[in-house]
Structures are given as structure tokens and as C-alpha cells.
Coordinates of N, CA and C in Angstrom, one line a residue:
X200 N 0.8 -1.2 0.0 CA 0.0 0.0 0.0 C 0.9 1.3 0.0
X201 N 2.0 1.4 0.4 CA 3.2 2.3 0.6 C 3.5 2.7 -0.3
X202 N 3.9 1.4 -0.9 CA 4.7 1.5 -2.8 C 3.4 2.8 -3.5
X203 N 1.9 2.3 -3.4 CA 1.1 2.6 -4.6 C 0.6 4.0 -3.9
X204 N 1.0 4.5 -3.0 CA 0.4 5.6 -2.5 C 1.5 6.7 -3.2
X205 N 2.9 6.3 -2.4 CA 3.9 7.2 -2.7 C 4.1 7.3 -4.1
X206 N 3.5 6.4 -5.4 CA 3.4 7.0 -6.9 C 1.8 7.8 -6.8
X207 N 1.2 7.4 -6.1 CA -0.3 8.5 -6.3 C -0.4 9.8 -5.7
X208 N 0.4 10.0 -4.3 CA 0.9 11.3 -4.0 C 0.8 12.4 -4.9
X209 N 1.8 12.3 -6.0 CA 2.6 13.5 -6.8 C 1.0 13.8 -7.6
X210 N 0.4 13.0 -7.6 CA -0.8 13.0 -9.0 C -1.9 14.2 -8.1
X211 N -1.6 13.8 -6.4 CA -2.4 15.3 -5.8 C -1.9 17.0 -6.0
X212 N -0.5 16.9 -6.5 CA -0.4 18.2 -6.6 C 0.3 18.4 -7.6
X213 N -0.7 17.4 -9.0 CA -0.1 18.0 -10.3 C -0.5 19.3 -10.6
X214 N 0.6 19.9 -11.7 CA 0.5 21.2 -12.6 C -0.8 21.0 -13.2
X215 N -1.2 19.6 -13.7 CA -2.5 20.0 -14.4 C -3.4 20.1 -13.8
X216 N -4.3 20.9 -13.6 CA -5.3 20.8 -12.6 C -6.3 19.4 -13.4
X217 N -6.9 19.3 -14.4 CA -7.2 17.8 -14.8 C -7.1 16.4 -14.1
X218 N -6.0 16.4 -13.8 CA -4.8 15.6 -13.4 C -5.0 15.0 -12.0
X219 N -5.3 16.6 -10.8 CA -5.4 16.6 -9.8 C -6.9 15.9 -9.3
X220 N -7.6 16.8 -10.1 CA -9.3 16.2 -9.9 C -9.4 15.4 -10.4
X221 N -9.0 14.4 -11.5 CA -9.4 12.8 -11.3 C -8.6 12.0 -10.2
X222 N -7.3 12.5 -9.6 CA -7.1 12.0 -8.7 C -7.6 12.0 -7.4
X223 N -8.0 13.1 -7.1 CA -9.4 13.6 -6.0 C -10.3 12.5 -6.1
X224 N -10.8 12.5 -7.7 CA -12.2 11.5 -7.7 C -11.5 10.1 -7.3
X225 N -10.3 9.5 -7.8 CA -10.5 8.2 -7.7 C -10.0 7.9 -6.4
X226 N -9.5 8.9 -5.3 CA -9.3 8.4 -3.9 C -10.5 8.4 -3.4
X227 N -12.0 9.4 -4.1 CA -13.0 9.3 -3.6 C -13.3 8.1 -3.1
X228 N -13.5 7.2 -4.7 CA -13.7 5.9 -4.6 C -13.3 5.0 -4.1
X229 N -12.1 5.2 -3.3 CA -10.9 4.1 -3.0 C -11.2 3.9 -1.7
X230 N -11.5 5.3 -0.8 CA -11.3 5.2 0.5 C -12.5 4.1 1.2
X231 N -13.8 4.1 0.8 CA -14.5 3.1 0.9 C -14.4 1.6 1.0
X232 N -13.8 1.6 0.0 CA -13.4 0.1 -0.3 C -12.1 -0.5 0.9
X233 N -11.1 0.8 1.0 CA -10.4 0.4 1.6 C -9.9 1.0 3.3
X234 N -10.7 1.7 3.6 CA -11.3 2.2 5.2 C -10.0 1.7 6.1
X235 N -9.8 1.6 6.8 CA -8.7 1.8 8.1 C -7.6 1.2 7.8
X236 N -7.3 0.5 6.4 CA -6.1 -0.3 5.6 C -5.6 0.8 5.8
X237 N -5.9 2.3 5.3 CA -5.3 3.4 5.2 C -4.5 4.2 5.8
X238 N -4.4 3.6 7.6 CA -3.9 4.0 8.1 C -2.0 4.1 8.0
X239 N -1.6 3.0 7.5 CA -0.4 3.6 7.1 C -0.2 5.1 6.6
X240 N -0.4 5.1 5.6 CA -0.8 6.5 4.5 C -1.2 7.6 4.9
X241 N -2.3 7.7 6.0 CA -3.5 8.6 6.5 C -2.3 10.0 6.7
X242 N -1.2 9.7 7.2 CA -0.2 11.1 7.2 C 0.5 11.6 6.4
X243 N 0.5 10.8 5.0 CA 0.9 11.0 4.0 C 0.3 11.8 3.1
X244 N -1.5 11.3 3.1 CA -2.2 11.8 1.8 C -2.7 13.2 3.0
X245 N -3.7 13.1 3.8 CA -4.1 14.4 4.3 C -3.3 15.6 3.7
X246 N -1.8 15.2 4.1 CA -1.2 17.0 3.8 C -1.3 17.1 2.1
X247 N -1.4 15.8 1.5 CA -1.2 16.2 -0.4 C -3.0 16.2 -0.5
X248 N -3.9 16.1 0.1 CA -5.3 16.5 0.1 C -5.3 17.9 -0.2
X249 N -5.0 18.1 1.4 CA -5.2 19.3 2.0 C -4.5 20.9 1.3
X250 N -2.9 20.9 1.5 CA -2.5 21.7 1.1 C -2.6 22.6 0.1
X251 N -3.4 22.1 -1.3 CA -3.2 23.0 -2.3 C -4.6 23.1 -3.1
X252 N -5.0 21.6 -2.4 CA -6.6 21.4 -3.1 C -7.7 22.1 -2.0
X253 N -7.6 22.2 -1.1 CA -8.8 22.5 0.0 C -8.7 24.1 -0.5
X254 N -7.9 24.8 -1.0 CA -7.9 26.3 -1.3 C -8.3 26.7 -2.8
X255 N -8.4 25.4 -3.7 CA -7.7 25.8 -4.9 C -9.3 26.6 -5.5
X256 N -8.8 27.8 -5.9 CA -10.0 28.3 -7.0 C -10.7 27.7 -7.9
X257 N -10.5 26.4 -8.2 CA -10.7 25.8 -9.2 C -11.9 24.9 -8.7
X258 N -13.3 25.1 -8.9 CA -14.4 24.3 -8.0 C -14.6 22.8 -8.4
X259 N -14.2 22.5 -9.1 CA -14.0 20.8 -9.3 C -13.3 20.4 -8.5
X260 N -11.9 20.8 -8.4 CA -10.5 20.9 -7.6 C -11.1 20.8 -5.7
X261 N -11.6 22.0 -5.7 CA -12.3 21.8 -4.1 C -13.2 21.2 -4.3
X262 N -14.5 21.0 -4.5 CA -15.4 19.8 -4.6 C -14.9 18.5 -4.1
X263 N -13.9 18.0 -5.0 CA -13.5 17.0 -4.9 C -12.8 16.5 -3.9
X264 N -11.5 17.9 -3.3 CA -11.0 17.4 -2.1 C -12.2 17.4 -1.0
X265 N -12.8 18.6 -1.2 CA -14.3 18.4 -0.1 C -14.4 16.8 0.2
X266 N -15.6 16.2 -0.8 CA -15.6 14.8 -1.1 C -14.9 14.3 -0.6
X267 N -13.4 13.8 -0.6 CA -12.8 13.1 0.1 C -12.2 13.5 1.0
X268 N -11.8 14.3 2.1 CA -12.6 14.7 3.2 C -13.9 14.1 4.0
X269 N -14.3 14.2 3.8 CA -15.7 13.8 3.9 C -15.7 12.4 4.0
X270 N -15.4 11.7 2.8 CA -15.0 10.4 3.1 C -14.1 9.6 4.2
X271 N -13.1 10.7 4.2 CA -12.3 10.1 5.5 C -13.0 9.6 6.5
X272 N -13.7 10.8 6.5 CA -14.0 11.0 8.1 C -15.1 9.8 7.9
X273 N -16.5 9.5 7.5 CA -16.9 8.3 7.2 C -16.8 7.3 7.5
X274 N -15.7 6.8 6.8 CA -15.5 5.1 6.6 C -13.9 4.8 7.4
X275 N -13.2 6.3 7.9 CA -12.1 5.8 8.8 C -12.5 5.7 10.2
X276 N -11.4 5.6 11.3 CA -11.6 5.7 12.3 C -11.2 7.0 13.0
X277 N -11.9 7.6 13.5 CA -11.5 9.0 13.3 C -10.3 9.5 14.4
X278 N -10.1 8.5 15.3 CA -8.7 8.7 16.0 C -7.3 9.0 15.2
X279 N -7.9 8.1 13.6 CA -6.5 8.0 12.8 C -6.4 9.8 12.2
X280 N -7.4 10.5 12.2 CA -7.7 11.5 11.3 C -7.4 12.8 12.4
X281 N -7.5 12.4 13.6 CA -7.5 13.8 14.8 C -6.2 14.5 14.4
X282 N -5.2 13.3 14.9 CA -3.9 14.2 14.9 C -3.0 14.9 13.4
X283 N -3.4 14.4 12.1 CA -3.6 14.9 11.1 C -3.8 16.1 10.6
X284 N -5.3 16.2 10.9 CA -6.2 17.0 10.4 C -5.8 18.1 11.6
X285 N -5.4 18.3 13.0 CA -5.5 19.2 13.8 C -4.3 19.8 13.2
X286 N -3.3 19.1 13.2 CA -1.7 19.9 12.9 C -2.1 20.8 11.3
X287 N -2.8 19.9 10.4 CA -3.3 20.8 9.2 C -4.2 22.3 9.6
X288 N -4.9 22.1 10.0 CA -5.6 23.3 10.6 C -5.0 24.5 11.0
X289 N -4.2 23.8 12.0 CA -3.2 25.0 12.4 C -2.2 25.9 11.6
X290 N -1.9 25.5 10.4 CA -1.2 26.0 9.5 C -2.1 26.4 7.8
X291 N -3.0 26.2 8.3 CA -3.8 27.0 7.4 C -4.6 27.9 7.0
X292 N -5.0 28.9 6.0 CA -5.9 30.3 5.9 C -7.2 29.8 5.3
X293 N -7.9 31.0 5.3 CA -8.9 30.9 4.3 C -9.9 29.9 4.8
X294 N -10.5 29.5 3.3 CA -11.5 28.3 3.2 C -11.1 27.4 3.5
X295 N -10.0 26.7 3.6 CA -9.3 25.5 4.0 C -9.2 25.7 5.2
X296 N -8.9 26.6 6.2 CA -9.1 26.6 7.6 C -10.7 25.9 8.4
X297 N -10.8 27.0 7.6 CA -12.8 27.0 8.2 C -13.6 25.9 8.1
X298 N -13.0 25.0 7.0 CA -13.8 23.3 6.4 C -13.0 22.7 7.5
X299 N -11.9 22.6 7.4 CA -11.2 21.9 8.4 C -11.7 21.9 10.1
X300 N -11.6 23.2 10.1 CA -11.8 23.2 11.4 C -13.7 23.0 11.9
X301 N -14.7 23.0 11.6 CA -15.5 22.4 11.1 C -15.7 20.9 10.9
X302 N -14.6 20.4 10.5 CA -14.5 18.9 10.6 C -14.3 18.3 11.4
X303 N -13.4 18.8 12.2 CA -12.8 18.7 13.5 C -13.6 18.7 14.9
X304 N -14.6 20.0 14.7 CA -15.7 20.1 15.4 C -16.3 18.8 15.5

């Protein structure tokens, strides 16, 4: 799961924004199927979620990180997602603040 994540990473903060949001979509789908397996990863993807897509102007782009988000929180265990998602919060502005923190609530 390590191997296939650390090649899907980079695909969260491609130059193409195309690129980025089918990647969005297809973690949408993934996280379901594969629910607390994730937790290796869970500190890996949050910050390539979070960082560029929870702000991006681009409304497919946020949509989709929305979405998976959302999914996390769902079908993980949410103890895996506290310490994560809090340290992300704390270093972030904007709309990506306010969802997050929100979430967290």
C-alpha cells in the first residue's frame, strides 16, 4: 500500500489541474473500499489532500478534495484522522481553515 500511494501522491499536486481532480475522484472511490487499511498513508495523503486542493480556485479541484474529506472521516476511524487534520488546521488560511476546522468540530 506504501509503494502505490507514494506513486499517487505526486498526482495530488499535479501542474494540471485535470490531473489533480481525477485524482481527488478516484481516492474518492478508493477510500471506501479500503477504510482503516489506510492508516499507514493517512499522514501521508491528508497534507497532499489538503494543502493545495482545499484552497484551490478551481471548484471541481475543491469539490473533490471536499468529497474526500468527507469520506475520510466516514468510513475511517477517526482517531486515525484527529492528529492529522489538527496539525493541518493550524497552518492553514482561508476556506481550507474554516472546512477543516469544522471537521474537526
Amino acid at each position: 500500500l506504501l509503494q502505490i500511494f507514494d506513486a499517487f501522491k505526486p498526482r495530488l499536486h499535479d501542474s494540471n489541474s485535470k490531473v489533480t481532480q481525477v485524482a481527488l475522484e478516484a481516492l474518492h472511490k478508493m477510500i471506501p473500499l479500503l477504510k482503516d487499511s489506510l492508516a499507514p498513508v493517512i499522514n501521508m495523503l491528508i497534507p497532499a489532500i489538503v494543502d493545495n486542493n482545499l484552497n484551490s480556485k478551481n471548484p471541481g479541484i475543491y469539490t473533490a478534495a471536499t468529497n474526500v474529506i468527507q469520506a475520510l472521516c466516514q468510513h475511517l476511524d477517526t482517531s486515525l484522522l484527529l492528529q492529522p487534520l489538527c496539525t493541518k488546521a493550524q497552518f492553514l488560511s482561508g476556506k481550507a481553515k474554516q472546512d477543516l476546522t469544522e471537521k474537526l468540530a
